[in-house]
Coordinates of C-alpha atoms in Angstrom, one line a residue:
M1 CA 33.0 67.3 171.2
S2 CA 35.7 65.5 173.2
K3 CA 36.4 63.1 170.3
S4 CA 36.8 66.1 167.9
A5 CA 39.2 67.8 170.2
L6 CA 41.2 64.6 170.7
S7 CA 41.4 64.2 166.9
V8 CA 43.0 67.6 166.6
S9 CA 45.5 66.7 169.4
Y10 CA 46.4 63.4 167.7
R11 CA 47.0 65.2 164.3
S12 CA 49.2 67.6 166.1
A13 CA 51.2 64.8 167.6
A14 CA 51.5 63.1 164.2
I15 CA 53.4 66.1 162.8
A16 CA 55.5 66.8 165.9
P17 CA 59.3 66.7 165.6
N18 CA 61.1 63.3 166.0
Y19 CA 62.1 64.0 169.6
L20 CA 58.4 64.3 170.6
R21 CA 57.0 61.4 168.6
L22 CA 55.9 58.1 170.2
P23 CA 55.6 54.6 168.7
E24 CA 52.3 54.0 166.9
R25 CA 51.5 51.0 169.3
V26 CA 51.9 53.2 172.3
I27 CA 49.7 55.9 170.8
S28 CA 47.0 53.4 170.0
T29 CA 46.9 52.0 173.5
F30 CA 46.9 55.5 174.9
N31 CA 44.0 56.5 172.7
T32 CA 41.8 53.7 174.0
S33 CA 42.5 54.3 177.7
L34 CA 42.2 58.1 177.3
M35 CA 38.8 57.9 175.6
N36 CA 37.4 55.9 178.5
T37 CA 38.8 58.2 181.1
L38 CA 37.6 61.4 179.5
Q39 CA 34.0 60.5 179.4
N40 CA 33.5 61.8 182.9
N41 CA 36.6 64.1 183.1
T42 CA 36.1 66.8 180.5
W43 CA 38.6 69.1 182.4
L44 CA 41.4 66.6 181.6
L45 CA 40.8 67.1 177.9
V46 CA 41.4 70.8 178.2
V47 CA 44.7 70.2 180.0
I48 CA 45.9 67.8 177.3
A49 CA 45.0 70.2 174.5
L50 CA 46.9 73.0 176.2
C51 CA 50.0 70.9 176.7
T52 CA 49.9 69.9 173.1
V53 CA 49.9 73.5 171.9
L54 CA 52.8 74.4 174.3
L55 CA 55.0 71.4 173.5
V56 CA 54.7 71.3 169.7
P57 CA 56.9 74.1 168.1
S58 CA 55.3 76.5 165.7
E59 CA 57.5 75.3 162.9
S60 CA 56.6 71.6 163.3
L61 CA 54.1 71.6 160.4
A62 CA 56.8 73.2 158.1
Q63 CA 59.3 70.6 159.2
A64 CA 56.9 67.7 158.4
E65 CA 56.2 69.1 155.0
E66 CA 59.9 69.4 154.3
E67 CA 60.5 65.8 155.1
E68 CA 57.7 64.8 152.8
L69 CA 59.1 66.7 149.9
S70 CA 62.1 64.5 149.4
N71 CA 64.5 62.1 151.1
F72 CA 67.4 64.4 150.2
G73 CA 67.3 66.0 153.6
G74 CA 65.6 69.4 154.1
G75 CA 66.2 72.7 155.8
N76 CA 65.8 76.3 155.3
V77 CA 67.4 76.6 151.8
R78 CA 68.1 80.0 150.4
F79 CA 69.8 81.3 147.3
P80 CA 73.6 81.7 147.3
R81 CA 74.9 84.5 149.3
L82 CA 77.4 86.5 147.3
F83 CA 78.2 89.2 149.8
F84 CA 78.1 89.8 153.6
E85 CA 74.7 89.6 155.2
E86 CA 73.5 90.5 158.6
P87 CA 71.4 88.4 161.0
G88 CA 67.8 88.3 159.9
S89 CA 68.5 89.4 156.3
Y90 CA 67.4 86.1 154.7
D91 CA 64.5 86.1 152.3
T92 CA 62.1 83.9 154.2
A93 CA 59.3 84.6 151.8
A94 CA 61.1 82.6 149.1
Y95 CA 61.7 79.7 151.5
E96 CA 59.5 77.1 150.0
N97 CA 60.4 77.8 146.4
A98 CA 64.1 77.7 147.3
L99 CA 63.8 74.4 149.1
K100 CA 61.9 72.8 146.2
M101 CA 64.5 74.1 143.7
A102 CA 67.4 72.7 145.7
I103 CA 65.6 69.3 145.9
E104 CA 64.5 69.2 142.2
T105 CA 68.0 70.0 140.9
A106 CA 69.7 67.3 143.0
G107 CA 71.5 64.9 140.7
L108 CA 70.8 66.8 137.5
F109 CA 73.6 66.7 135.0
E110 CA 75.5 69.9 133.8
G111 CA 76.3 68.0 130.6
E112 CA 77.7 64.6 129.5
I113 CA 79.6 62.8 132.2
D114 CA 83.3 62.7 131.5
P115 CA 84.3 59.0 131.7
D116 CA 87.9 60.0 132.5
A117 CA 86.8 62.0 135.6
Y118 CA 83.8 60.0 136.9
M119 CA 84.9 57.7 139.7
L120 CA 82.8 54.6 140.1
G121 CA 81.5 53.6 143.5
P122 CA 79.1 51.4 145.4
N123 CA 75.5 51.3 143.9
D124 CA 76.5 52.8 140.5
M125 CA 74.5 50.9 137.9
V126 CA 76.4 49.9 134.7
Q127 CA 75.3 48.1 131.6
I128 CA 77.8 45.5 130.2
S129 CA 77.7 44.1 126.7
V130 CA 80.0 41.3 125.5
I131 CA 79.6 40.2 121.8
S132 CA 81.2 36.8 121.1
L133 CA 80.2 33.2 120.6
Q134 CA 78.4 33.6 123.9
N135 CA 76.8 37.1 124.1
I136 CA 76.4 38.8 127.4
D137 CA 74.1 41.8 127.8
Y138 CA 72.9 42.8 131.2
T139 CA 72.8 45.5 133.9
T140 CA 74.5 45.2 137.3
S141 CA 75.5 47.5 140.2
V142 CA 78.8 48.0 141.8
S143 CA 78.9 46.1 145.1
P144 CA 79.6 47.8 148.5
S145 CA 83.1 46.4 148.2
G146 CA 83.7 48.0 144.8
M147 CA 83.3 45.0 142.5
I148 CA 81.1 44.1 139.5
I149 CA 80.2 40.5 138.7
V150 CA 80.4 39.4 135.1
P151 CA 78.8 36.0 134.3
G152 CA 81.4 33.5 133.1
I153 CA 84.2 35.9 134.0
G154 CA 83.9 36.5 137.8
G155 CA 84.3 39.6 139.9
I156 CA 86.2 42.6 138.7
T157 CA 87.3 45.3 141.2
V158 CA 86.5 48.8 140.0
R159 CA 87.0 50.5 143.3
G160 CA 88.6 53.9 143.0
K161 CA 88.7 53.7 139.2
S162 CA 87.3 56.1 136.6
L163 CA 84.7 54.9 134.1
T164 CA 87.4 54.8 131.4
E165 CA 89.8 52.7 133.6
A166 CA 87.0 50.3 134.5
R167 CA 86.2 49.8 130.8
E168 CA 89.8 48.9 129.9
L169 CA 90.0 46.6 132.9
L170 CA 86.8 44.8 131.9
K171 CA 88.1 44.4 128.3
T172 CA 91.3 42.9 129.6
E173 CA 89.6 40.4 131.9
V174 CA 87.0 39.3 129.3
R175 CA 89.5 38.8 126.5
Q176 CA 91.5 36.5 128.7
V177 CA 88.5 34.1 128.4
M178 CA 87.1 35.3 125.0
P179 CA 90.0 36.8 123.0
D180 CA 87.8 37.9 120.0
A181 CA 85.0 39.5 122.1
R182 CA 83.9 43.0 121.7
V183 CA 83.3 44.6 125.1
S184 CA 81.6 47.8 126.2
M185 CA 80.4 49.2 129.5
T186 CA 78.1 52.1 130.0
L187 CA 77.1 54.0 133.1
F188 CA 73.4 53.3 133.4
R189 CA 72.4 55.1 136.7
I190 CA 74.5 57.1 139.1
R191 CA 74.7 56.3 142.8
T192 CA 73.7 58.3 145.9
F193 CA 75.7 58.6 149.1
K194 CA 76.1 60.6 152.3
N195 CA 78.0 63.8 152.9
V196 CA 78.4 65.6 156.2
V197 CA 78.0 69.4 156.4
L198 CA 79.5 71.1 159.4
G199 CA 80.3 74.6 160.7
A200 CA 78.7 78.0 159.9
V201 CA 75.7 76.7 157.9
R202 CA 72.1 77.2 158.8
K203 CA 71.4 73.5 159.4
P204 CA 74.4 71.2 159.9
A205 CA 73.3 67.7 158.8
T206 CA 74.1 64.6 156.9
I207 CA 73.0 65.2 153.3
Q208 CA 72.2 62.8 150.5
S209 CA 74.2 63.6 147.4
T210 CA 75.3 62.3 144.0
P211 CA 78.7 62.3 142.2
V212 CA 77.5 65.2 139.9
D213 CA 76.5 67.5 142.8
R214 CA 78.9 70.4 143.5
V215 CA 79.8 71.6 147.0
S216 CA 77.5 74.6 146.6
E217 CA 74.5 72.4 145.9
V218 CA 75.1 70.3 149.0
L219 CA 75.4 73.4 151.1
E220 CA 72.1 74.7 149.8
R221 CA 70.4 71.5 151.0
A222 CA 71.9 72.2 154.4
G223 CA 70.2 75.7 154.5
G224 CA 73.1 77.5 152.9
V225 CA 76.1 79.3 154.4
D226 CA 75.1 81.3 157.5
W227 CA 75.3 85.1 157.7
N228 CA 78.7 84.8 159.5
G229 CA 80.0 81.9 157.4
S230 CA 82.9 82.1 155.0
L231 CA 82.4 81.6 151.3
R232 CA 86.0 81.5 150.4
N233 CA 87.7 79.2 153.0
I234 CA 85.4 76.2 152.8
R235 CA 87.2 72.9 153.1
V236 CA 86.2 69.5 151.9
H237 CA 87.8 66.6 153.8
R238 CA 88.1 63.6 151.5
R239 CA 89.1 60.3 153.0
G240 CA 91.8 58.2 151.4
D241 CA 92.0 54.5 150.7
E242 CA 94.8 52.4 152.2
Q243 CA 94.3 49.6 149.7
L244 CA 94.8 52.0 146.8
N245 CA 97.5 53.9 148.6
K246 CA 95.5 57.1 148.6
R247 CA 95.9 59.5 151.5
D248 CA 93.3 61.8 153.0
T249 CA 93.1 65.1 151.1
I250 CA 91.6 68.5 151.8
L251 CA 90.1 70.4 148.9
E252 CA 89.9 74.2 149.1
V253 CA 86.5 75.7 148.0
D254 CA 86.0 79.4 147.0
L255 CA 82.4 79.9 146.2
Q256 CA 82.9 83.7 145.7
R257 CA 85.0 82.9 142.6
Y258 CA 82.3 80.4 141.4
Y259 CA 79.4 82.7 142.0
Q260 CA 81.1 85.8 140.5
Y261 CA 82.6 84.5 137.4
G262 CA 81.9 80.8 137.2
D263 CA 85.2 79.3 138.3
V264 CA 84.1 75.6 138.5
S265 CA 87.6 74.6 139.7
K266 CA 86.8 76.3 143.0
N267 CA 83.5 74.4 143.4
P268 CA 84.3 70.7 142.9
T269 CA 81.9 67.8 142.8
V270 CA 81.6 65.7 145.9
L271 CA 82.4 62.0 146.5
D272 CA 81.2 59.4 148.9
G273 CA 81.9 60.3 152.6
D274 CA 83.2 63.9 151.9
I275 CA 83.0 66.1 155.0
I276 CA 82.3 69.8 154.2
K277 CA 83.4 72.3 156.8
V278 CA 82.4 76.0 156.6
P279 CA 84.4 78.2 159.0
K280 CA 83.3 81.6 160.4
L281 CA 84.6 84.7 158.7
T282 CA 86.4 87.5 160.3
N283 CA 85.8 91.1 159.5
R284 CA 89.4 91.9 159.9
E285 CA 90.3 89.9 156.8
T286 CA 88.3 91.8 154.2
L287 CA 88.9 93.9 151.0
E288 CA 86.8 96.8 149.8
I289 CA 86.4 98.4 146.4
G290 CA 84.4 101.5 145.4
G291 CA 84.1 104.0 142.6
D292 CA 83.5 103.4 138.9
V293 CA 83.0 99.6 139.0
F294 CA 79.8 97.6 138.6
N295 CA 79.5 96.4 142.2
E296 CA 81.0 98.4 145.0
D297 CA 81.2 96.2 148.0
R298 CA 83.3 94.5 150.7
F299 CA 84.7 91.0 150.1
E300 CA 86.4 88.3 152.1
W301 CA 90.2 88.1 151.7
V302 CA 92.1 84.9 151.2
A303 CA 95.8 84.3 150.6
G304 CA 96.7 84.8 146.9
D305 CA 94.2 87.6 146.2
S306 CA 95.4 90.3 143.9
L307 CA 94.1 93.5 142.5
S308 CA 92.6 91.7 139.5
T309 CA 90.8 89.3 141.9
L310 CA 89.0 92.2 143.6
I311 CA 88.1 94.0 140.4
R312 CA 86.6 90.8 139.0
F313 CA 84.6 90.4 142.2
A314 CA 83.3 93.9 141.6
G315 CA 82.1 93.0 138.1
G316 CA 84.9 94.9 136.3
F317 CA 85.4 98.5 135.3
Q318 CA 82.6 100.7 133.9
A319 CA 83.3 102.4 130.6
S320 CA 83.8 105.7 132.3
A321 CA 86.5 104.5 134.7
Q322 CA 89.7 106.5 134.8
L323 CA 92.3 103.7 134.9
D324 CA 95.6 105.8 135.0
S325 CA 95.3 106.5 138.7
V326 CA 93.5 103.7 140.5
E327 CA 93.9 104.4 144.3
L328 CA 95.1 101.7 146.7
Y329 CA 94.7 102.5 150.4
R330 CA 96.7 100.2 152.7
H331 CA 97.2 100.0 156.4
R332 CA 100.7 100.0 157.8
P333 CA 102.0 99.7 161.4
R334 CA 103.0 103.4 161.4
G335 CA 99.9 104.6 159.5
A336 CA 98.0 104.2 156.2
I337 CA 99.5 104.8 152.8
V338 CA 97.9 105.6 149.5
E339 CA 99.3 104.3 146.2
F340 CA 98.2 105.3 142.7
I341 CA 98.4 102.5 140.1
D342 CA 98.2 102.9 136.3
L343 CA 95.8 100.1 135.0
S344 CA 95.2 101.7 131.6
S345 CA 96.4 98.5 129.9
W346 CA 93.6 96.6 131.7
R347 CA 90.8 98.3 129.8
D348 CA 88.4 95.5 128.5
R349 CA 90.9 92.9 129.8
E350 CA 90.2 92.7 133.5
F351 CA 88.9 89.1 133.2
E352 CA 92.0 87.8 131.5
S353 CA 94.8 86.1 133.4
G354 CA 98.4 87.3 133.7
L355 CA 97.6 91.0 133.6
P356 CA 100.6 93.3 133.8
G357 CA 101.2 95.2 137.0
D358 CA 98.9 93.0 139.1
V359 CA 99.4 93.8 142.8
A360 CA 99.1 91.3 145.6
L361 CA 96.5 92.5 148.2
Q362 CA 96.6 92.3 151.9
P363 CA 93.8 92.2 154.5
G364 CA 92.2 95.6 155.0
D365 CA 93.2 97.0 151.5
K366 CA 90.7 99.4 149.9
V367 CA 90.6 100.2 146.2
Y368 CA 88.9 103.2 144.6
V369 CA 88.4 103.7 140.9
R370 CA 87.9 107.3 139.8
T371 CA 85.4 108.4 137.1
T372 CA 86.7 110.2 134.1
P373 CA 85.9 113.9 134.4
H374 CA 83.1 115.2 132.2
W375 CA 82.5 111.6 130.9
M376 CA 79.6 111.6 128.4
E377 CA 78.6 115.0 129.8
E378 CA 75.5 116.3 128.0
F379 CA 75.4 119.7 126.4
V380 CA 71.9 120.5 125.3
V381 CA 70.0 123.7 124.3
K382 CA 66.3 124.1 123.8
I383 CA 64.6 126.0 121.0
R384 CA 60.8 126.6 121.1
G385 CA 58.3 128.7 119.3
E386 CA 58.2 129.6 115.6
V387 CA 60.9 127.4 114.2
K388 CA 60.2 124.5 111.9
F389 CA 61.6 121.8 114.2
A390 CA 61.4 122.9 117.8
G391 CA 63.0 120.7 120.4
D392 CA 66.2 119.9 122.3
Y393 CA 69.5 119.9 120.4
P394 CA 72.8 118.5 121.6
I395 CA 75.7 120.9 121.0
R396 CA 79.5 120.8 120.9
K397 CA 80.8 122.4 124.1
G398 CA 82.2 125.8 123.3
N399 CA 81.8 125.4 119.6
E400 CA 78.2 125.8 118.6
T401 CA 76.7 129.2 117.7
L402 CA 73.1 130.6 117.8
M403 CA 72.9 130.6 114.0
E404 CA 74.0 127.0 113.7
V405 CA 71.3 125.8 116.1
V406 CA 68.6 127.8 114.4
E407 CA 69.7 126.3 111.1
R408 CA 69.6 122.8 112.6
A409 CA 66.0 123.6 113.8
G410 CA 65.0 124.2 110.1
G411 CA 65.0 128.0 110.4
F412 CA 62.2 130.3 111.3
T413 CA 58.5 130.0 110.2
D414 CA 56.7 132.7 108.3
D415 CA 55.0 133.7 111.6
A416 CA 58.2 134.2 113.6
S417 CA 58.7 137.6 115.3
L418 CA 62.4 138.2 115.5
E419 CA 61.8 141.5 117.3
G420 CA 60.5 139.5 120.3
A421 CA 62.9 136.5 120.1
V422 CA 64.9 135.9 123.3
L423 CA 67.9 133.8 124.4
I424 CA 67.9 132.9 128.1
R425 CA 71.0 131.6 129.8
M426 CA 69.3 129.3 132.3
R427 CA 72.5 128.6 134.3
D428 CA 72.6 132.2 135.4
L429 CA 69.1 132.2 136.9
G430 CA 70.4 130.7 140.1
E431 CA 73.1 133.3 140.7
K432 CA 72.7 135.0 144.1
D433 CA 72.9 138.8 144.5
K434 CA 73.6 139.4 148.2
E435 CA 73.1 143.2 147.8
L436 CA 69.7 142.8 146.2
D437 CA 68.7 140.3 148.9
R438 CA 69.7 142.8 151.5
L439 CA 67.7 145.6 149.8
N440 CA 64.7 143.3 149.5
R441 CA 64.6 143.2 153.3
T442 CA 65.0 147.1 153.6
E443 CA 62.2 149.6 153.5
I444 CA 62.3 151.9 150.5
S445 CA 62.2 155.0 152.8
D446 CA 65.4 153.7 154.4
M447 CA 67.4 153.4 151.2
S448 CA 69.9 155.9 150.0
E449 CA 69.5 157.4 146.5
E450 CA 72.2 155.1 145.2
E451 CA 70.7 152.1 146.8
L452 CA 67.2 152.9 145.4
T453 CA 68.7 153.4 141.9
Y454 CA 70.5 150.0 142.1
F455 CA 67.4 148.3 143.6
R456 CA 65.1 149.6 140.8
A457 CA 67.6 148.7 138.1
R458 CA 68.0 145.2 139.4
Q459 CA 64.2 144.7 139.8
R460 CA 63.7 145.6 136.2
E461 CA 66.5 143.3 135.0
F462 CA 65.6 139.8 134.0
R463 CA 68.4 137.5 134.9
G464 CA 69.8 135.3 132.2
L465 CA 68.4 137.4 129.4
M466 CA 71.1 137.7 126.8
A467 CA 71.4 141.0 124.8
V468 CA 70.9 139.5 121.3
D469 CA 69.3 141.3 118.4
F470 CA 67.8 138.5 116.3
R471 CA 66.7 140.8 113.5
A472 CA 70.1 142.3 113.2
L473 CA 71.8 138.9 113.2
F474 CA 69.5 137.1 110.7
H475 CA 68.5 140.0 108.4
D476 CA 71.6 142.2 108.6
S477 CA 74.3 139.6 109.3
A478 CA 75.4 141.4 112.4
T479 CA 77.7 138.6 113.5
E480 CA 78.4 140.2 116.9
N481 CA 75.0 138.8 117.9
N482 CA 76.0 135.3 116.9
I483 CA 77.1 134.2 120.3
V484 CA 78.4 130.8 121.3
L485 CA 75.8 128.7 123.1
Q486 CA 76.1 127.0 126.5
H487 CA 74.5 124.0 128.1
Q488 CA 70.9 124.6 129.0
D489 CA 70.5 127.8 126.9
S490 CA 66.9 128.4 126.0
I491 CA 65.8 130.1 122.8
Y492 CA 62.2 131.3 122.3
I493 CA 60.8 132.7 119.0
P494 CA 57.3 134.2 119.6
T495 CA 54.6 134.4 117.1
K496 CA 54.5 137.6 115.0
K497 CA 51.9 140.2 116.1
D498 CA 49.9 142.4 113.6
Y499 CA 48.8 145.1 116.0
I500 CA 49.9 148.0 118.2
N501 CA 48.6 148.0 121.7
V502 CA 47.3 151.4 122.9
I503 CA 46.7 151.7 126.6
G504 CA 46.3 154.4 129.3
R505 CA 44.4 157.6 129.1
V506 CA 42.7 157.1 125.7
N507 CA 39.0 157.0 125.0
N508 CA 39.0 153.5 123.5
P509 CA 42.1 151.6 124.6
G510 CA 42.9 148.3 122.8
R511 CA 44.8 146.7 120.0
I512 CA 45.0 148.5 116.7
I513 CA 45.9 146.7 113.5
Y514 CA 49.5 147.7 112.5
T515 CA 49.9 149.9 109.4
S516 CA 53.4 150.5 108.2
G517 CA 54.5 154.1 108.3
E518 CA 51.9 155.5 110.7
S519 CA 52.9 157.5 113.7
F520 CA 52.0 157.0 117.3
L521 CA 49.5 159.9 117.0
S522 CA 47.6 158.0 114.3
Y523 CA 47.2 155.0 116.5
I524 CA 46.0 157.2 119.4
Q525 CA 43.5 158.7 117.1
K526 CA 42.2 155.3 116.1
A527 CA 41.9 154.5 119.8
G528 CA 39.5 157.4 120.2
G529 CA 42.0 160.1 120.9
F530 CA 43.5 161.4 124.2
G531 CA 41.2 160.9 127.1
Y532 CA 40.5 163.0 130.2
R533 CA 43.7 164.3 132.0
A534 CA 46.0 162.6 129.5
D535 CA 49.6 163.7 129.7
E536 CA 50.2 164.0 126.0
S537 CA 53.9 165.1 126.4
E538 CA 54.8 162.0 128.4
T539 CA 53.3 159.4 126.0
L540 CA 55.7 156.4 125.8
V541 CA 56.4 153.7 123.2
I542 CA 57.4 150.4 124.9
K543 CA 59.0 147.7 122.9
P544 CA 58.3 143.9 123.5
K545 CA 61.6 143.5 125.3
G546 CA 61.0 146.4 127.6
Q547 CA 62.8 149.3 125.9
L548 CA 61.2 152.7 126.6
F549 CA 61.0 155.7 124.2
L550 CA 59.4 159.1 124.6
A551 CA 56.9 159.1 121.8
E552 CA 57.6 162.7 120.8
D553 CA 61.3 162.0 120.3
Q554 CA 60.7 159.9 117.2
N555 CA 64.0 158.1 117.8
Y556 CA 62.4 154.7 117.2
A557 CA 60.4 152.8 114.6
L558 CA 56.9 151.5 115.4
E559 CA 56.7 147.8 114.9
P560 CA 54.0 145.2 115.4
G561 CA 53.7 144.2 119.0
D562 CA 54.8 147.6 120.4
N563 CA 52.8 149.3 123.2
I564 CA 51.8 152.9 123.3
L565 CA 51.2 154.2 126.8
V566 CA 49.4 157.5 127.4
P567 CA 49.8 158.4 131.1
Q568 CA 47.7 160.5 133.3
E569 CA 48.8 164.0 134.2
P570 CA 51.2 163.8 137.2
E571 CA 48.9 164.6 140.0
T572 CA 50.8 162.1 142.0
K573 CA 53.9 160.0 141.3
F574 CA 51.7 157.2 140.3
I575 CA 52.9 157.5 136.7
D576 CA 56.4 156.6 137.6
V577 CA 55.3 153.4 139.2
F578 CA 53.0 152.6 136.4
K579 CA 55.5 153.1 133.7
E580 CA 58.1 151.0 135.4
S581 CA 55.6 148.2 136.1
L582 CA 54.4 148.2 132.5
S583 CA 57.9 148.1 131.2
I584 CA 58.8 145.2 133.4
T585 CA 55.6 143.4 132.5
S586 CA 56.3 143.7 128.8
Q587 CA 59.7 142.4 129.3
V588 CA 58.7 139.5 131.5
A589 CA 55.7 138.4 129.3
T590 CA 58.0 137.2 126.5
V591 CA 60.8 135.9 128.7
L592 CA 58.5 133.9 130.9
V593 CA 57.2 131.9 128.0
A594 CA 60.8 130.8 127.2
I595 CA 61.4 129.7 130.8
V596 CA 58.2 127.8 131.1
S597 CA 58.9 126.0 127.8
F598 CA 62.4 125.1 129.1
T599 CA 61.3 123.7 132.4
R600 CA 58.6 121.5 131.0

């Protein structure tokens, strides 16, 4: 048991960070002595195990695994940060994949190496070929002092020279000895070197790099820019060379430009000994953009930023952007001002250089791009029921009539009932009637005669129902019914009915097959005649849309789908309530189908 516990302790010690590790010889000696001591002192084993747990950090195992992945350094690598982050906002779940990606891509080429731009340095491997009376073909490396050795020629200094310059120098030196020789030099393997990363990065460190690595890649191996680090004011300190009369230089790096639109000039490759410094950003020196752009956000400001810079950072304008009045909000010592700028000429050109009317931006500037009113606004009507091609139809705003939409839907089927067809203006359903709302909260007994009349009329009304006579429009060409449609209008054409519905005080109420020319009395007779206490003089004919006619007046025409109501003698006022309810029910029954079909 003791040996097993000690084994665990020793494995923990093996993965401890460097500042806790002991030399292997010391650990071996300690093992032997400790095993002898613990045979009779089990309590000491418990103390050692507890100390090991307390001393070794929880991330020790992860650190050990990182060191084993590669000798390119390590660290908590994350993907590039394009915009401002807050503490704790890093995607730690992707930690391992990001680390491996940064290591695996180290030293990978973006394309062919440019011999005019590639600067040779110590440990670069080159292949030299000299064809003459005495052929030379071999591979050598650049020495730490910047020289290559050519057999029979001697040492040639290539320090600080490009690959092209080194080739020309080699040809010159070789032809002094072998005038007719054909000389070539090829880069065989690129070197590795150290770079130092300092400042607002997650893990300041010395990083192993290659001449094809860019600043962004080196920063990724140092854990990436910290949440409060600048992406746009990164500086690369490059040492000079007194022998070559080269002074120290400072390169300006703007990763925002690189990440947003691939400006590689702002993300240079590194050289031996470069020191990369990432300063902290300040919230005072920022720019903001909102409105009809692809990426509304806040960005860091640097000297030289212009309106086009900010718009490019935001991904450009959306197609619906109104560019004749882009708003620029700017702070002044005496208060803020708002300017409106016409950028109409920038449409589809915002990523070009030299745009007309470009404005230099200042820290704190805010830009807002309006959306064109009614841009791509949809105007759609629905038509359901007995038409050949029911569905949703886009219409021209203010210029599409009822007949045109019915024609586009293929016209009516043979089973269409134009008498019951309805047009609902759905946009009117949400209208509020404050007086009706008040009366709904009032007892009927407390209403005046005018209020009761208004209340009953509004209760019978179906909101949104347009007074359109489909039969008159499509059979008699009554163009006054051919109204202009609006967005969300709903048209419903019910199925033709072949019966008259006889209800109320008859002996056998129900549906009677319609026969053209027959009177209401004929249908009552077919329904078994008037029943007990039937009020024959108050018999009503009710149309599908709710119109009421006194049957005896004969000022109507019976049509399929009509209702004949025979009320009971007025022993109470029940008949008034029943007539009104039936009228409303007949009206709602058809209209409700239209609304349900629209809302589906």
